Amino acid sequence: MQTSTVPDGWLAGRSAELATLTQYFATASEGHTVTVLMTGEPGGGKTHLLRAFANWAAQRGATVLSGGASDAELMPPYLPFIEALDPYMRDTPRDLLHEQLGPLAPLLATILPELTPLVDATQPTYMLPPEQARLRLYQAVSDLIAHVAASAPVVLLLDDLQWADPASLDLLCYLVQHRPQARLLILGAYREGDVGSQAPLERALAALSRLRVLHTVTLAPLSAEEIGELAQHALGSPIEMAARSLLFERSEGNAFFAEELLRDWLESGVMTRDGPAWRLATPAVDVLPTTVIRAVRERLVGLTLETVRALQTAAVIGRTFDLELLAEALGSSLELTEDCLLEAVRARLLRQGAAMEFTFGHDLIRECLYDQVTAVRRQRLHGFIGRALEARVAITDAQPDSHRLATLAFHFARSGDRLRGATYARQAADRALRTYAPDSAVAQYRAALELTDSADPQRGELLLGLGEASQLAGDERGAADAFGMARRWFEAAGDRMAAGHAAHRLGQSLWRQEEIAAARTAFETGQTALGDHTSPELARTLLDLGSLRAVSQHELAEGMELCRRAVALAQELDDPRLLTASRRALGNLLVRSNQLSDGIPMLYGALAAAADDPVEAAECCGCLAPALFWQGHINEAREVVHQRAAFAARCQDPYELRHVDAWLALFHGLRGEWAAAAQAIEHAQAIVDRLSSPEPQAYVQFLRGGLAYFQGECAAAEHWLTPAIATFRAIGPGALIWYLGLLGMTQLKLGNVAEARAVMDELETLLGGVPVGTMPTSEPLSYLAELALALDDHDRINALREKLRAFAGQFHDLVVDRLLGEIEVRRRDWRAAATHLDAAEALTRREELPSELARTLEAQAALALAHGGRSEPGHVRRLLEESRALYQRLGREPDARRVSERLGMASSPRAKPAPLPAGLSAREVDVLRLVATGCSNREIAQRLVLSEKTVERHLTRIYGKTSADNRAAAAAFAIRHGLA
């Protein structure tokens, strides 16, 4: 950090902020990472306050690392960290650098090529899979900073974060999260008013807030008294009240603007000293500058023409520039150019740094000067600067770093040299992808495409690169557009293999957006283009096409056949990574075919083989977790989701994180850990908000509704479930079938019986399009059974029994054995009921599922009572007491009260109930009593929450058992036997 002196005037009115920063420095010095962000507006003095604090910290033995973002349109990734670390690398003794870097050097060299001559050239290196690049790079940067902080506190200053690239902001968040014990103070600054228009910064601020590590210092405008203090520091004497008031009014409390006005007043003679104070000459007030730009322009008037010309040329180079390049661009000597720059330094338009570097004092100064350069001269200068930088690269014979590539692309693009601009923009994009900065890569690819026409031979590859970068940046719509254009370009060029690859990538992007039909068409187009040529691309296309048809369209047999073809191709190609992906896809389809004993071992095998490939490992976990969940191994599934979170964090694709926190919220909810579930849901929301796919967003809404339902908050559940179900319905029946049932249960709890029955009817229609016994039928069948039991719908209960038996022992939001046990109680098959309910109890206790355990204990009590007491006295009481305690622990008081009522009835002494006459069932007696009161079939159906068709079936059985010919005879039977 260049610790140049900052005038005391800049610190006027900032004593409180400085005191706060020194407190944070003390905390960091004791071994804690402290993150502080300063907010302000243009010219508010945040940069000068940073510099002042840097001086203060350096005087106290701290290592100060300083970098800042740039307002250049094509800023390279990691520039703030590159600027911060580069001086340290140059100034640190070689032996100490060796000690601190160790094996990290090759990784850091990907963004700091100047490290290459500083480290052992014989040190072994190896290629990392692209998806691991970011994690390893972030680890290397954080490890280096931690090494430096081990010997002295580190102050890391990052200015102008409103311009920072997304990769730099991600690295900042990583450093804060993973180095909590480092002696590190991170002090960043940004313009508060720019946050809304800078989505990456907004996301970073939200992430730091969620980590609870963010401290914010707001630089408010200076008060009138503080402006007066600033003026007194600048002038050496106080200014009179009228001058202070006018200075405050015109500057609006902005420190930079106030100083510019003071300088203008002094140089123009408007302000004069009158005894101990300064005052304004009244006639000059009307000609005072009213904007910072005007103040800067008027200050330039006092400079020589040579200096102004030098500054204008420097403004074309950039915010920071070196003396040698500027002299070359001016066609002047180093000495004369330096004289001009030193004049600008004295005028405080520039700051002088190390190695003959100069920086404009404020971006507004550079903006003003840049605007003064004519368009023709500006274009010529950009071309000259680009060629000069290019020549430097040729002389050093070194590979240009990302910063140099972006700079070359920037200058050549504005010089009219389209070929060079496109070439360097593509190289910068490729470098950005290799250093895990997809947002920067997107900007560079787009810049390159703007400089090429449709006939350019590299346009197809540029479009593919743009699609890949857009996908990695989470912009699936942009990725699909790019891949679609690439496919059409390659088709027109007659390159079938490349067209097939582009079609495959298009299908992936469309699938992620749940555009199922369009994705299938794209995959099939890719398959046709690739033909029968044995290639990895064909195998991958077959895998995705097969998985889409099986998972999203329930064509399981066809999908499995395509995946088996892909497995055979992978074996023929002897491609281990492809074989792992093929086996993962096939294992997933076996699971979805309800062949858990075959599919789960295959998925575990694929996961073991993918240990060094985080993308594939995350996909394996994504298939394995629901398989274990359905198998009833909830805790094992939870561990796999944690593994998936670790693998997904190492991937460069945000799509891999889409369900991780949502699943963790689900596990917390199943255990009744409501606060943890709510926190996980908020984390999930922050992730899905970055994705263009509608499914993850809808799934988070669905989980919000589910958590509300299982807490007894049915109105809130309906609020969240309704839009989620609407999204799933828009996606298609393949998605809707998994989620619709919970809305029906919610409607029934709210007393909306007709709506609940409509959901049941729709679920049965959806089930008609899915192969019997496969996993997509499991959850709708479970919800249908729960609804049918609640409605005492005997016809549906009997019809569902055989279909549910295919999933005995499994868990599908509900414990299937508990549902089967309740069904068998209704059928009075006591042995089968006991077997299923005992299995349900074992599962719910083993996997810690309090809600389902409470329901199971209730069902066991109902079985014992219906069976006339199948165990020792007190058994029913113990079951109901434990069930009530579980409901109370979950905060579900209505359920607890219901169990208390049953407990009271079960505890009251009473004689063994007499058998019902004529072999009538309890439900048939209920119907008969209402018949005796004169109720119609419709009225009976409404009173007992049955369908009229079910009431008619009950009456038919009643007539047969009582030998009654009509309703009157049946009513007489009821009265005769004391039933009415």
Coordinates of C-alpha atoms in Angstrom, one line a residue, residues 518-907:
A518 CA -38.2 -28.1 -25.9
A519 CA -35.3 -29.8 -24.0
R520 CA -36.3 -33.2 -25.4
T521 CA -36.4 -31.8 -28.9
A522 CA -32.9 -30.3 -28.5
F523 CA -31.5 -33.6 -27.2
E524 CA -33.0 -35.5 -30.0
T525 CA -31.7 -33.0 -32.5
G526 CA -28.2 -33.5 -31.0
Q527 CA -28.6 -37.3 -31.1
T528 CA -29.5 -37.1 -34.8
A529 CA -26.6 -34.7 -35.6
L530 CA -24.1 -36.9 -33.8
G531 CA -25.3 -40.0 -35.7
D532 CA -23.9 -43.4 -34.8
H533 CA -20.4 -42.2 -34.4
T534 CA -19.0 -43.6 -31.1
S535 CA -18.1 -40.4 -29.2
P536 CA -18.3 -39.2 -25.6
E537 CA -20.7 -36.4 -26.8
L538 CA -23.2 -39.0 -28.0
A539 CA -23.0 -40.9 -24.8
R540 CA -23.7 -37.7 -22.8
T541 CA -26.6 -36.8 -25.0
L542 CA -28.1 -40.3 -24.6
L543 CA -27.7 -40.0 -20.8
D544 CA -29.5 -36.7 -20.6
L545 CA -32.2 -37.7 -23.1
G546 CA -32.8 -40.9 -21.2
S547 CA -32.9 -39.2 -17.8
L548 CA -35.3 -36.5 -19.1
R549 CA -37.7 -39.0 -20.6
A550 CA -37.7 -41.2 -17.5
V551 CA -37.6 -38.5 -14.7
S552 CA -39.6 -35.7 -16.3
Q553 CA -41.9 -37.6 -18.6
H554 CA -42.2 -40.9 -16.7
E555 CA -41.1 -43.0 -19.7
L556 CA -39.0 -45.2 -17.5
A557 CA -38.5 -48.2 -19.8
E558 CA -37.5 -46.0 -22.8
G559 CA -35.2 -43.9 -20.6
M560 CA -33.5 -46.9 -19.1
E561 CA -32.8 -48.3 -22.5
L562 CA -31.1 -45.0 -23.6
C563 CA -29.0 -45.0 -20.4
R564 CA -27.9 -48.6 -21.0
R565 CA -26.8 -47.6 -24.5
A566 CA -24.7 -44.8 -22.9
V567 CA -23.2 -47.3 -20.4
A568 CA -22.2 -49.5 -23.3
L569 CA -20.6 -46.5 -25.2
A570 CA -18.7 -45.5 -22.1
Q571 CA -17.3 -49.0 -21.7
E572 CA -16.4 -49.1 -25.4
L573 CA -14.6 -45.7 -25.1
D574 CA -12.9 -46.8 -21.9
D575 CA -13.8 -43.4 -20.4
P576 CA -13.9 -43.7 -16.5
R577 CA -15.6 -40.3 -15.9
L578 CA -18.2 -41.0 -18.6
L579 CA -18.8 -44.5 -17.2
T580 CA -19.3 -43.1 -13.7
A581 CA -21.9 -40.6 -15.0
S582 CA -23.7 -43.4 -17.0
R583 CA -23.9 -45.7 -14.0
R584 CA -25.2 -42.8 -11.8
A585 CA -27.9 -42.1 -14.3
L586 CA -28.9 -45.8 -14.7
G587 CA -28.8 -46.2 -10.9
N588 CA -31.2 -43.2 -10.5
L589 CA -33.6 -44.7 -13.0
L590 CA -33.5 -48.1 -11.2
V591 CA -34.4 -46.2 -8.0
R592 CA -37.3 -44.4 -9.7
S593 CA -38.5 -47.8 -11.0
N594 CA -38.7 -48.8 -7.3
Q595 CA -35.8 -51.2 -7.6
L596 CA -34.0 -49.7 -4.6
S597 CA -31.9 -52.8 -3.8
D598 CA -30.3 -52.5 -7.2
G599 CA -30.2 -48.8 -7.7
I600 CA -28.8 -47.6 -4.3
P601 CA -25.6 -49.8 -4.5
M602 CA -25.0 -48.6 -8.0
L603 CA -25.3 -45.0 -6.9
Y604 CA -22.9 -45.6 -4.0
G605 CA -20.4 -47.1 -6.4
A606 CA -20.7 -44.1 -8.7
L607 CA -20.2 -41.7 -5.8
A608 CA -17.0 -43.6 -4.7
A609 CA -15.7 -43.4 -8.3
A610 CA -16.5 -39.7 -8.5
A611 CA -14.7 -38.6 -5.3
D612 CA -12.2 -36.4 -7.3
D613 CA -14.9 -34.9 -9.5
P614 CA -17.1 -32.6 -7.4
V615 CA -19.7 -32.0 -10.1
E616 CA -20.3 -35.6 -10.7
A617 CA -20.1 -36.4 -7.0
A618 CA -22.7 -33.7 -6.3
E619 CA -25.0 -35.3 -9.0
C620 CA -24.5 -38.7 -7.4
C621 CA -25.5 -37.3 -4.0
G622 CA -28.5 -35.6 -5.6
C623 CA -29.7 -39.0 -6.8
L624 CA -28.7 -41.0 -3.7
A625 CA -30.3 -38.7 -1.1
P626 CA -33.9 -39.1 -2.2
A627 CA -33.3 -42.9 -2.8
L628 CA -32.3 -43.3 0.8
F629 CA -35.1 -41.0 1.9
W630 CA -37.7 -43.1 0.2
Q631 CA -36.1 -46.2 1.6
G632 CA -36.8 -44.9 5.0
H633 CA -33.1 -44.2 5.9
I634 CA -33.7 -40.5 6.7
N635 CA -30.5 -39.9 8.7
E636 CA -28.3 -41.6 6.1
A637 CA -30.0 -39.4 3.5
R638 CA -29.3 -36.4 5.6
E639 CA -25.6 -37.2 5.7
V640 CA -25.5 -37.6 1.9
V641 CA -27.1 -34.1 1.6
H642 CA -24.3 -32.7 3.7
Q643 CA -21.8 -34.4 1.4
R644 CA -23.7 -32.9 -1.5
A645 CA -23.3 -29.5 0.0
A646 CA -19.6 -29.9 0.3
F647 CA -19.2 -31.1 -3.3
A648 CA -21.6 -28.4 -4.6
A649 CA -19.5 -25.7 -2.8
R650 CA -16.5 -26.9 -4.9
C651 CA -18.4 -26.7 -8.2
Q652 CA -18.5 -23.7 -10.4
D653 CA -22.2 -24.2 -11.1
P654 CA -24.7 -22.5 -8.8
Y655 CA -27.4 -24.9 -10.1
E656 CA -25.8 -27.7 -8.1
L657 CA -26.7 -25.8 -4.9
R658 CA -30.4 -25.4 -5.8
H659 CA -31.8 -28.0 -3.5
V660 CA -29.1 -28.4 -0.8
D661 CA -30.4 -26.0 1.8
A662 CA -34.0 -26.8 0.9
W663 CA -33.4 -30.5 1.7
L664 CA -31.7 -29.5 5.0
A665 CA -34.8 -27.5 5.9
L666 CA -36.9 -30.6 5.2
F667 CA -34.8 -32.7 7.5
H668 CA -35.0 -30.1 10.3
G669 CA -38.8 -29.9 9.7
L670 CA -39.2 -33.7 10.0
R671 CA -37.5 -33.5 13.4
G672 CA -39.6 -30.6 14.5
E673 CA -36.6 -28.2 14.6
W674 CA -38.6 -25.3 13.3
A675 CA -36.1 -22.5 13.9
A676 CA -33.3 -24.4 12.1
A677 CA -35.7 -25.2 9.3
A678 CA -36.6 -21.6 8.9
Q679 CA -33.0 -20.5 8.8
A680 CA -32.2 -23.2 6.1
I681 CA -35.2 -22.0 4.1
E682 CA -33.8 -18.5 4.0
H683 CA -30.5 -19.8 2.8
A684 CA -32.2 -21.8 0.2
Q685 CA -34.2 -18.7 -0.9
A686 CA -31.0 -16.7 -1.4
I687 CA -29.7 -19.4 -3.7
V688 CA -32.7 -20.0 -5.8
D689 CA -33.2 -16.2 -6.3
R690 CA -30.0 -16.3 -8.4
L691 CA -31.4 -19.0 -10.7
S692 CA -33.6 -18.7 -13.7
S693 CA -35.2 -22.1 -13.3
P694 CA -38.7 -22.0 -11.9
E695 CA -38.6 -25.4 -10.2
P696 CA -36.2 -24.6 -7.3
Q697 CA -38.1 -21.5 -6.5
A698 CA -41.4 -23.4 -6.4
Y699 CA -39.8 -26.2 -4.3
V700 CA -38.8 -23.6 -1.7
Q701 CA -42.3 -22.2 -1.7
F702 CA -43.6 -25.8 -1.3
L703 CA -41.3 -26.5 1.6
R704 CA -42.5 -23.2 3.3
G705 CA -46.0 -24.5 2.9
G706 CA -45.1 -27.9 4.2
L707 CA -43.4 -26.6 7.3
A708 CA -46.4 -24.4 8.0
Y709 CA -48.8 -27.3 7.6
F710 CA -46.9 -29.6 10.0
Q711 CA -46.8 -26.8 12.5
G712 CA -50.6 -26.6 12.3
E713 CA -50.6 -23.2 10.4
C714 CA -52.9 -24.2 7.6
A715 CA -53.7 -20.7 6.3
A716 CA -50.0 -20.0 5.9
A717 CA -49.6 -23.3 4.3
E718 CA -52.2 -22.6 1.7
H719 CA -50.6 -19.2 1.1
W720 CA -47.3 -20.8 0.1
L721 CA -48.6 -24.0 -1.5
T722 CA -51.0 -22.3 -3.9
P723 CA -48.3 -20.4 -6.0
A724 CA -46.0 -23.4 -5.8
I725 CA -48.6 -25.8 -7.2
A726 CA -49.4 -23.3 -9.9
T727 CA -45.7 -23.3 -11.0
F728 CA -45.6 -27.1 -10.9
R729 CA -48.8 -27.3 -12.9
A730 CA -47.2 -25.0 -15.5
I731 CA -44.1 -27.1 -15.6
G732 CA -46.2 -30.2 -16.4
P733 CA -47.8 -33.3 -14.9
G734 CA -44.4 -34.9 -14.3
A735 CA -43.7 -32.3 -11.6
L736 CA -47.3 -31.7 -10.4
I737 CA -47.8 -35.3 -9.4
W738 CA -45.2 -35.1 -6.6
Y739 CA -46.5 -32.1 -4.8
L740 CA -50.3 -31.7 -5.3
G741 CA -51.3 -34.0 -2.5
L742 CA -50.2 -31.7 0.3
L743 CA -52.5 -29.0 -1.0
G744 CA -55.4 -31.4 -0.7
M745 CA -54.5 -32.2 2.9
T746 CA -54.3 -28.5 3.7
Q747 CA -57.7 -27.8 2.1
L748 CA -59.2 -30.6 4.2
K749 CA -57.7 -29.2 7.4
L750 CA -59.2 -25.8 6.5
G751 CA -62.6 -27.5 6.1
N752 CA -62.7 -27.2 2.3
V753 CA -63.9 -30.7 1.7
A754 CA -64.9 -30.1 -1.9
E755 CA -61.5 -28.7 -2.8
A756 CA -59.8 -31.6 -1.1
R757 CA -61.9 -34.1 -3.1
A758 CA -61.1 -32.2 -6.3
V759 CA -57.4 -32.7 -5.5
M760 CA -58.0 -36.4 -5.0
D761 CA -59.7 -36.7 -8.3
E762 CA -56.8 -34.8 -10.1
L763 CA -54.2 -37.0 -8.4
E764 CA -56.0 -40.1 -9.6
T765 CA -56.0 -38.7 -13.2
L766 CA -52.3 -38.0 -12.9
L767 CA -51.6 -41.5 -11.7
G768 CA -53.2 -42.8 -14.8
G769 CA -50.2 -41.6 -16.9
V770 CA -47.5 -43.1 -14.7
P771 CA -46.3 -46.8 -14.7
V772 CA -47.8 -48.7 -11.7
G773 CA -45.5 -49.3 -8.8
T774 CA -42.9 -46.7 -9.8
M775 CA -41.6 -44.0 -7.5
P776 CA -43.6 -41.1 -9.1
T777 CA -46.7 -42.9 -7.9
S778 CA -45.5 -43.3 -4.3
E779 CA -46.2 -39.8 -2.9
P780 CA -49.5 -39.2 -4.6
L781 CA -50.7 -42.6 -3.3
S782 CA -49.5 -41.8 0.2
Y783 CA -51.4 -38.4 0.2
L784 CA -54.5 -40.1 -1.3
A785 CA -54.4 -42.7 1.4
E786 CA -54.1 -40.0 4.1
L787 CA -57.1 -38.1 2.6
A788 CA -59.2 -41.2 2.2
L789 CA -58.6 -42.3 5.8
A790 CA -59.6 -38.8 7.0
L791 CA -62.7 -38.8 4.9
D792 CA -63.5 -42.4 5.7
D793 CA -63.8 -43.1 2.0
H794 CA -63.9 -46.9 2.2
D795 CA -63.9 -47.4 -1.6
R796 CA -60.8 -45.4 -2.1
I797 CA -59.2 -47.0 1.0
N798 CA -59.7 -50.5 -0.4
A799 CA -58.5 -49.5 -3.9
L800 CA -55.3 -47.9 -2.5
R801 CA -54.3 -50.8 -0.3
E802 CA -52.8 -53.0 -2.9
K803 CA -51.1 -50.1 -4.7
L804 CA -49.5 -48.9 -1.5
R805 CA -48.2 -52.4 -0.6
A806 CA -45.5 -51.9 -3.3
F807 CA -44.0 -49.2 -1.1
A808 CA -44.2 -51.0 2.3
G809 CA -41.3 -50.1 4.5
Q810 CA -40.7 -46.8 2.7
F811 CA -41.1 -43.1 3.5
H812 CA -42.8 -40.7 1.1
D813 CA -43.4 -37.6 3.2
L814 CA -45.5 -40.0 5.2
V815 CA -44.6 -43.4 6.6
V816 CA -46.2 -45.9 4.3
D817 CA -46.5 -48.7 6.9
R818 CA -48.4 -46.3 9.2
L819 CA -50.9 -45.7 6.4
L820 CA -51.2 -49.4 5.6
G821 CA -51.6 -50.1 9.4
E822 CA -54.5 -47.7 9.6
I823 CA -56.1 -49.2 6.5
E824 CA -55.9 -52.7 8.0
V825 CA -57.5 -51.5 11.2
R826 CA -60.4 -50.3 9.1
R827 CA -60.5 -53.7 7.4
R828 CA -60.3 -55.4 10.9
D829 CA -57.2 -57.4 9.9
W830 CA -55.6 -57.0 13.3
R831 CA -52.5 -59.1 12.6
A832 CA -51.6 -57.2 9.4
A833 CA -52.4 -53.9 11.1
A834 CA -50.1 -54.7 14.0
T835 CA -47.3 -55.8 11.7
H836 CA -47.4 -52.6 9.7
L837 CA -47.7 -50.3 12.7
D838 CA -44.9 -52.0 14.5
A839 CA -42.7 -51.4 11.5
A840 CA -43.8 -47.8 11.3
E841 CA -42.9 -47.3 15.0
A842 CA -39.5 -48.8 14.5
L843 CA -38.8 -46.5 11.5
T844 CA -40.0 -43.3 13.2
R845 CA -38.0 -44.0 16.4
R846 CA -34.9 -44.9 14.5
E847 CA -35.0 -41.9 12.2
E848 CA -36.2 -39.4 14.8
L849 CA -39.5 -38.4 13.1
P850 CA -41.7 -37.1 16.0
S851 CA -44.7 -36.1 13.9
E852 CA -45.1 -39.5 12.2
L853 CA -44.3 -41.3 15.5
A854 CA -47.1 -39.4 17.2
R855 CA -49.5 -40.4 14.4
T856 CA -48.3 -44.0 14.6
L857 CA -48.8 -44.2 18.4
E858 CA -52.3 -42.9 17.9
A859 CA -53.0 -45.6 15.3
Q860 CA -51.6 -48.3 17.6
A861 CA -53.9 -47.1 20.4
A862 CA -56.8 -47.2 18.0
L863 CA -55.9 -50.7 17.0
A864 CA -55.7 -51.8 20.6
L865 CA -59.1 -50.3 21.4
A866 CA -60.7 -51.7 18.2
H867 CA -59.3 -55.2 18.9
G868 CA -60.7 -55.1 22.4
G869 CA -57.4 -54.5 24.2
R870 CA -54.6 -56.5 22.6
S871 CA -52.1 -56.0 25.4
E872 CA -51.8 -55.5 29.2
P873 CA -53.8 -52.8 30.9
G874 CA -52.4 -49.3 30.6
H875 CA -51.0 -50.0 27.1
V876 CA -53.4 -47.6 25.4
R877 CA -52.8 -44.9 28.0
R878 CA -49.0 -45.1 27.5
L879 CA -49.4 -44.9 23.8
L880 CA -51.6 -41.8 23.9
E881 CA -49.6 -40.1 26.6
E882 CA -46.4 -40.3 24.5
S883 CA -48.3 -39.2 21.4
R884 CA -49.7 -36.1 23.3
A885 CA -46.2 -35.3 24.6
L886 CA -44.8 -35.4 21.1
Y887 CA -47.5 -33.1 19.7
Q888 CA -46.9 -30.7 22.6
R889 CA -43.2 -30.7 21.9
L890 CA -43.9 -29.8 18.2
G891 CA -46.2 -27.0 19.3
R892 CA -49.3 -28.7 17.7
E893 CA -51.8 -28.0 20.5
P894 CA -55.0 -28.9 18.5
D895 CA -53.5 -32.4 17.9
A896 CA -52.5 -32.6 21.6
R897 CA -56.0 -31.7 22.7
R898 CA -57.5 -34.3 20.4
V899 CA -55.3 -37.0 21.9
S900 CA -56.2 -35.8 25.4
E901 CA -59.9 -36.3 24.6
R902 CA -59.2 -39.8 23.4
L903 CA -57.0 -40.4 26.5
G904 CA -60.0 -39.4 28.7
M905 CA -62.3 -41.7 26.9
A906 CA -59.9 -44.6 27.1
S907 CA -59.2 -44.0 30.8

